Amino acid sequence: MTRTAAIIGGGVIGGGWAARFLLNGWNVTISDPDPEAERKIGEVLANARRSLPALSDVALPAEGKLRFCASIAEAVAGAAWVQESVPERL
């Protein structure tokens, strides 16, 4: 059974987490209110798809599935891992 990681915040850090999970065979759900989140994550993933395979002598598993969610609750439902990557605004 494929595991799911929920990423809360799809900026640079969240995008990096999403790429690592996705390219290691996990399904990934992302919640981010930024209307540009899908584009930004797409750019991070494109870079990761080019570079991550070169970091290991072992072939990567089949890529997981990526899904953007309208809410945090939707993103975390059924997730085995939840990664919070939102900006700290104190």
PDB file of C-alpha atoms in Angstrom:
ATOM      1  CA  MET A   1       0.000   0.000   0.000  1.00  0.00           C
ATOM      2  CA  THR A   2       1.352   3.420  -0.943  1.00  0.00           C
ATOM      3  CA  ARG A   3       1.808   5.824   1.929  1.00  0.00           C
ATOM      4  CA  THR A   4       0.647   9.427   1.800  1.00  0.00           C
ATOM      5  CA  ALA A   5       2.482  12.508   3.041  1.00  0.00           C
ATOM      6  CA  ALA A   6       0.550  15.736   3.592  1.00  0.00           C
ATOM      7  CA  ILE A   7       2.511  18.934   3.029  1.00  0.00           C
ATOM      8  CA  ILE A   8       1.074  22.058   4.626  1.00  0.00           C
ATOM      9  CA  GLY A   9       2.650  24.994   2.821  1.00  0.00           C
ATOM     10  CA  GLY A  10       3.926  24.666  -0.721  1.00  0.00           C
ATOM     11  CA  GLY A  11       6.706  27.228  -0.827  1.00  0.00           C
ATOM     12  CA  VAL A  12      10.396  26.457  -1.274  1.00  0.00           C
ATOM     13  CA  ILE A  13      10.682  24.268   1.832  1.00  0.00           C
ATOM     14  CA  GLY A  14       7.313  22.572   1.371  1.00  0.00           C
ATOM     15  CA  GLY A  15       8.131  22.001  -2.283  1.00  0.00           C
ATOM     16  CA  GLY A  16      11.380  20.328  -1.317  1.00  0.00           C
ATOM     17  CA  TRP A  17       9.581  18.011   1.091  1.00  0.00           C
ATOM     18  CA  ALA A  18       6.940  17.243  -1.535  1.00  0.00           C
ATOM     19  CA  ALA A  19       9.601  16.370  -4.106  1.00  0.00           C
ATOM     20  CA  ARG A  20      11.491  14.104  -1.715  1.00  0.00           C
ATOM     21  CA  PHE A  21       8.371  12.146  -0.767  1.00  0.00           C
ATOM     22  CA  LEU A  22       6.888  12.042  -4.275  1.00  0.00           C
ATOM     23  CA  LEU A  23      10.090  10.889  -5.959  1.00  0.00           C
ATOM     24  CA  ASN A  24      10.506   8.177  -3.332  1.00  0.00           C
ATOM     25  CA  GLY A  25       7.146   6.632  -4.159  1.00  0.00           C
ATOM     26  CA  TRP A  26       4.851   8.326  -1.638  1.00  0.00           C
ATOM     27  CA  ASN A  27       1.594   9.943  -2.656  1.00  0.00           C
ATOM     28  CA  VAL A  28       1.595  13.616  -1.671  1.00  0.00           C
ATOM     29  CA  THR A  29      -1.238  15.968  -0.806  1.00  0.00           C
ATOM     30  CA  ILE A  30      -0.561  19.697  -0.539  1.00  0.00           C
ATOM     31  CA  SER A  31      -2.539  22.466   1.108  1.00  0.00           C
ATOM     32  CA  ASP A  32      -1.476  26.031   0.367  1.00  0.00           C
ATOM     33  CA  PRO A  33      -3.722  29.081  -0.096  1.00  0.00           C
ATOM     34  CA  ASP A  34      -1.302  30.700  -2.564  1.00  0.00           C
ATOM     35  CA  PRO A  35      -2.893  30.645  -6.045  1.00  0.00           C
ATOM     36  CA  GLU A  36       0.633  30.181  -7.459  1.00  0.00           C
ATOM     37  CA  ALA A  37       1.364  27.087  -5.328  1.00  0.00           C
ATOM     38  CA  GLU A  38       0.831  24.563  -8.120  1.00  0.00           C
ATOM     39  CA  ARG A  39       3.188  26.445 -10.443  1.00  0.00           C
ATOM     40  CA  LYS A  40       5.835  26.832  -7.731  1.00  0.00           C
ATOM     41  CA  ILE A  41       5.659  23.169  -6.741  1.00  0.00           C
ATOM     42  CA  GLY A  42       5.868  22.233 -10.420  1.00  0.00           C
ATOM     43  CA  GLU A  43       9.137  24.142 -10.753  1.00  0.00           C
ATOM     44  CA  VAL A  44      10.620  22.498  -7.653  1.00  0.00           C
ATOM     45  CA  LEU A  45       9.551  19.072  -8.915  1.00  0.00           C
ATOM     46  CA  ALA A  46      11.078  19.672 -12.338  1.00  0.00           C
ATOM     47  CA  ASN A  47      14.414  20.485 -10.696  1.00  0.00           C
ATOM     48  CA  ALA A  48      14.179  17.497  -8.358  1.00  0.00           C
ATOM     49  CA  ARG A  49      13.356  15.088 -11.186  1.00  0.00           C
ATOM     50  CA  ARG A  50      16.582  16.149 -12.893  1.00  0.00           C
ATOM     51  CA  SER A  51      18.843  16.107  -9.832  1.00  0.00           C
ATOM     52  CA  LEU A  52      17.572  13.603  -7.240  1.00  0.00           C
ATOM     53  CA  PRO A  53      18.334  10.440  -9.265  1.00  0.00           C
ATOM     54  CA  ALA A  54      22.012  11.451  -9.422  1.00  0.00           C
ATOM     55  CA  LEU A  55      22.311  11.410  -5.619  1.00  0.00           C
ATOM     56  CA  SER A  56      22.100   7.625  -5.337  1.00  0.00           C
ATOM     57  CA  ASP A  57      23.303   4.497  -7.091  1.00  0.00           C
ATOM     58  CA  VAL A  58      19.932   2.884  -6.371  1.00  0.00           C
ATOM     59  CA  ALA A  59      17.070   3.483  -8.792  1.00  0.00           C
ATOM     60  CA  LEU A  60      14.178   5.516  -7.442  1.00  0.00           C
ATOM     61  CA  PRO A  61      10.808   3.786  -7.086  1.00  0.00           C
ATOM     62  CA  ALA A  62       7.849   4.727  -9.254  1.00  0.00           C
ATOM     63  CA  GLU A  63       6.793   8.302  -8.554  1.00  0.00           C
ATOM     64  CA  GLY A  64       3.812   8.795  -6.266  1.00  0.00           C
ATOM     65  CA  LYS A  65       0.720  10.823  -7.096  1.00  0.00           C
ATOM     66  CA  LEU A  66       0.423  14.535  -6.341  1.00  0.00           C
ATOM     67  CA  ARG A  67      -2.861  16.166  -5.321  1.00  0.00           C
ATOM     68  CA  PHE A  68      -3.589  19.748  -4.290  1.00  0.00           C
ATOM     69  CA  CYS A  69      -6.279  20.143  -1.638  1.00  0.00           C
ATOM     70  CA  ALA A  70      -8.588  23.028  -0.799  1.00  0.00           C
ATOM     71  CA  SER A  71      -8.111  22.661   2.964  1.00  0.00           C
ATOM     72  CA  ILE A  72      -5.657  21.393   5.540  1.00  0.00           C
ATOM     73  CA  ALA A  73      -8.269  18.907   6.770  1.00  0.00           C
ATOM     74  CA  GLU A  74      -8.590  17.452   3.274  1.00  0.00           C
ATOM     75  CA  ALA A  75      -4.810  17.252   2.853  1.00  0.00           C
ATOM     76  CA  VAL A  76      -4.139  15.429   6.138  1.00  0.00           C
ATOM     77  CA  ALA A  77      -7.021  12.942   5.888  1.00  0.00           C
ATOM     78  CA  GLY A  78      -5.427   9.494   5.770  1.00  0.00           C
ATOM     79  CA  ALA A  79      -1.846  10.801   5.734  1.00  0.00           C
ATOM     80  CA  ALA A  80       0.877   8.714   7.368  1.00  0.00           C
ATOM     81  CA  TRP A  81       3.111  11.794   7.628  1.00  0.00           C
ATOM     82  CA  VAL A  82       2.201  15.470   8.019  1.00  0.00           C
ATOM     83  CA  GLN A  83       4.898  18.040   7.246  1.00  0.00           C
ATOM     84  CA  GLU A  84       4.209  21.640   8.250  1.00  0.00           C
ATOM     85  CA  SER A  85       6.182  24.110   6.139  1.00  0.00           C
ATOM     86  CA  VAL A  86       4.437  27.447   6.544  1.00  0.00           C
ATOM     87  CA  PRO A  87       6.145  30.827   7.038  1.00  0.00           C
ATOM     88  CA  GLU A  88       6.818  31.877  10.612  1.00  0.00           C
ATOM     89  CA  ARG A  89       5.128  35.226  11.118  1.00  0.00           C
ATOM     90  CA  LEU A  90       5.504  36.229  14.746  1.00  0.00           C
TER      91      LEU A  90
END
